[in-house]
Amino acid sequence: MSLPADDQLEAVFGADGALSSAISGYRLRAQQVEMAQAIAQAMRDNSLLVAEAGTGTGKTYAYLVPALLSGGKVIISTGTKNLQDQLYNRDLPTVRDALQVPVSTALLKGRANYVCHHHLAGALAEGRFASREEVTQLHKIASFAKVSKSGDRAELADVPENASVWQSATSTRENCLGQDCKQYAECFVMAARREALSADIVVVNHHLFFADVMLRDEGVAELLPACNAVIFDEAHQLPETATLFFGESLSSGQLLDLCRDTLVEAIASAGDAPALRPAVAAVEKASRDARLGLPLDAARLAYAAATAKLDFKQALAVLDTDLKKLAKLLEAQAQRGEGLENCWRRALDMQSRLERWVAEESEGMVRWAETFSASFQLNAAPLDIADIFRKQLQGHPRAWIFTSATLAVNRDFAHYTGEMGLEEARTACWDSPFNYPDQALLYVPERLPPPNDAAHTIAVVESAWPVIKASGGRAFLLFTTLRAMRQAHELLLQRFESEGVDFPLLLQGEGSRSELLERFRRLGNAVLVASQSFWEGVDVRGAALSLVVIDKLPFAPPDDPVLAARIEYLSKQGKNAFMEYQLPHAAISLKQGAGRLIRDETDRGVLMICDPRLISKPYGRRIWQSLPAMRRTRVLAEVTDFFAAAPVE
């Protein structure tokens, strides 16, 4: 790759450079230039770089400039589909136009994001829908499929992305017919992949990257051989994502999808095989019985705890038998159509996964069951992914770049590089250019009960109340559990009513995350009570968010089956699981939550952490030293003075 020298990159980012000339409001940041130079060097050397860049550094431009000027093929992977769309539709075109380089780009998502002609036609023919609204939505999708170039469901605003009807109009890895599909030539997924193969810059997301690479699907795995560099943004999410895909799972959703698809294919190709319907009904019933055998609330249960529940264990045994029967019936009909053959192979695969989950105990693996409101999932995952991920780095020489605002604990990357198998990587850390000592205050109230005390959430609301009033609302209250979130919301409702305070009070779950954020920004003085899903990827600039309250240090619950298994695994290796795993994870998660507060050079605000361990425990110092360099106080009057010094206009 022919990358520009450091002085040439400096000129691009400089006061009179290409970015400043073309992008309104662009400002030179020394940290951004240094980061771009480090990334360019890694790309020249085909080496590994792990880079933390504080909020406001402009890390997106810092990696896009060398990527666009490299002259090679670059895959950029982001944390979520929303970030993927933002990068592809906004940031990438902006920088490309500023640099005036003739670089081709492509956006690649997982199959389920594109309309599938085959499944759409099957759904229209079958006509089984829960409501008239679904019928209307399906016809809107059909009209969209006729005129769309991409088939990307994100482009059809008339049908919500979470509408259940999408399941009938898209394919999954399991039910895609691939080259056997009669509509393969006009397939939107294959069109997106062809475009990605020919593009210079391809934007994917972490889930797609690992699903494709690990399962050797014809997507990212096909792109990698010709790729000169892979850049992971929001790289702090990789350990969890990689663990998911290096393991194996079976969900009730997959089972019910198989049942639905079998009925659709039977109607189309095997109407004279009446035994299929009762066989499908038996699998559906066994799946639902298995869910009823687990706790009603959302939970994660260790393998031993889940299989100790007799109803659940018996339902899995029945499910195993019924899947075998369905697979045998499908085998007899498989030659009658590609769809039926696909359903047969899926039934065999699911039955094998179920048997492995029930029977196999493997050293270094953890098995657990997870429940949701109306579904369940059986999971098996490795406790250590370093060796597995290290193997992905081998082969064709290329640069691998990992960047995020939260990768290090007090500038120490050992936890992240050890977990990901990146011990050979160069590491670099750039602090935020924001003036945290003047812009922000870290407040830890005195006399709070321990976080495991039953009265802790009550004390959090009591302590936060005068601060919420001083800030004029404009607050996020972030909780580590849904139970604490709901209790705090109830307590605040009572306070608002009893004291006649009219700040709008919002609760996570009252709408989608994007809807709640839009309302929060528009209202200007709202108080949002939320849990973990608002800890990261949320950007509220300006005075609308001036207070972030966090109830506890975000340690994973000790009874979490994956954490418990990992602690045991590390302890057997003679390691200190708390210091080497739990503490770094909590510190990085807290940095994410704290990062919601200051998003701009003019933002001001208070970060309030209601956990006495931050002060009383020896490890507390290591955690708060990982946070941006805010002024610290334990005195309420200093907090109210901070807000009074810059009243809301």
mmCIF file of N, CA and C in Angstrom, residues 174 244-252 254 349-350 353-354 356-357 368 377-381:
data_model
loop_
_atom_site.group_PDB
_atom_site.id
_atom_site.type_symbol
_atom_site.label_atom_id
_atom_site.label_comp_id
_atom_site.label_asym_id
_atom_site.label_seq_id
_atom_site.Cartn_x
_atom_site.Cartn_y
_atom_site.Cartn_z
ATOM 1 N N GLU A 174 -29.745 -20.100 8.192
ATOM 2 C CA GLU A 174 -30.283 -21.458 8.170
ATOM 3 C C GLU A 174 -31.203 -21.707 6.973
ATOM 4 N N LEU A 244 -19.395 -15.187 21.462
ATOM 5 C CA LEU A 244 -20.693 -15.664 20.971
ATOM 6 C C LEU A 244 -20.521 -16.528 19.720
ATOM 7 N N PHE A 245 -19.684 -16.071 18.791
ATOM 8 C CA PHE A 245 -19.565 -16.780 17.517
ATOM 9 C C PHE A 245 -18.534 -17.901 17.537
ATOM 10 N N PHE A 246 -17.649 -17.888 18.509
ATOM 11 C CA PHE A 246 -16.720 -19.007 18.655
ATOM 12 C C PHE A 246 -17.400 -20.165 19.377
ATOM 13 N N GLY A 247 -18.606 -19.919 19.879
ATOM 14 C CA GLY A 247 -19.383 -20.958 20.549
ATOM 15 C C GLY A 247 -20.498 -21.461 19.648
ATOM 16 N N GLU A 248 -21.590 -21.890 20.281
ATOM 17 C CA GLU A 248 -22.714 -22.481 19.544
ATOM 18 C C GLU A 248 -23.990 -22.191 20.318
ATOM 19 N N SER A 249 -25.080 -22.015 19.599
ATOM 20 C CA SER A 249 -26.350 -21.751 20.288
ATOM 21 C C SER A 249 -27.513 -22.360 19.520
ATOM 22 N N LEU A 250 -28.610 -22.539 20.232
ATOM 23 C CA LEU A 250 -29.868 -22.992 19.646
ATOM 24 C C LEU A 250 -30.986 -22.256 20.356
ATOM 25 N N SER A 251 -31.826 -21.565 19.592
ATOM 26 C CA SER A 251 -32.890 -20.775 20.208
ATOM 27 C C SER A 251 -34.262 -21.291 19.812
ATOM 28 N N SER A 252 -35.240 -20.978 20.657
ATOM 29 C CA SER A 252 -36.620 -21.339 20.317
ATOM 30 C C SER A 252 -37.068 -20.587 19.063
ATOM 31 N N GLN A 254 -35.206 -20.004 16.426
ATOM 32 C CA GLN A 254 -34.738 -20.788 15.278
ATOM 33 C C GLN A 254 -35.640 -22.000 15.045
ATOM 34 N N ASP A 349 -29.356 -30.383 11.784
ATOM 35 C CA ASP A 349 -28.363 -29.551 12.463
ATOM 36 C C ASP A 349 -28.847 -29.130 13.847
ATOM 37 N N MET A 350 -30.112 -28.727 13.948
ATOM 38 C CA MET A 350 -30.652 -28.292 15.244
ATOM 39 C C MET A 350 -30.715 -29.451 16.224
ATOM 40 N N ARG A 353 -27.218 -29.951 17.481
ATOM 41 C CA ARG A 353 -26.835 -28.917 18.449
ATOM 42 C C ARG A 353 -27.498 -29.163 19.801
ATOM 43 N N LEU A 354 -28.770 -29.557 19.753
ATOM 44 C CA LEU A 354 -29.486 -29.851 20.998
ATOM 45 C C LEU A 354 -28.822 -31.011 21.736
ATOM 46 N N ARG A 356 -25.722 -32.018 21.529
ATOM 47 C CA ARG A 356 -24.418 -31.604 22.060
ATOM 48 C C ARG A 356 -24.585 -30.779 23.328
ATOM 49 N N TRP A 357 -25.584 -29.884 23.320
ATOM 50 C CA TRP A 357 -25.775 -29.035 24.500
ATOM 51 C C TRP A 357 -26.163 -29.888 25.713
ATOM 52 N N TRP A 368 -24.968 -22.647 29.151
ATOM 53 C CA TRP A 368 -26.011 -22.009 29.955
ATOM 54 C C TRP A 368 -27.269 -21.810 29.110
ATOM 55 N N GLN A 377 -32.872 -19.566 24.816
ATOM 56 C CA GLN A 377 -31.721 -19.901 23.985
ATOM 57 C C GLN A 377 -30.753 -20.761 24.788
ATOM 58 N N LEU A 378 -30.247 -21.814 24.156
ATOM 59 C CA LEU A 378 -29.233 -22.671 24.757
ATOM 60 C C LEU A 378 -27.881 -22.262 24.186
ATOM 61 N N ASN A 379 -26.915 -21.997 25.054
ATOM 62 C CA ASN A 379 -25.623 -21.483 24.620
ATOM 63 C C ASN A 379 -24.478 -22.350 25.114
ATOM 64 N N ALA A 380 -23.440 -22.434 24.305
ATOM 65 C CA ALA A 380 -22.168 -23.030 24.720
ATOM 66 C C ALA A 380 -21.076 -22.139 24.151
ATOM 67 N N ALA A 381 -20.107 -21.732 24.981
ATOM 68 C CA ALA A 381 -19.092 -20.791 24.512
ATOM 69 C C ALA A 381 -17.759 -21.083 25.182
#
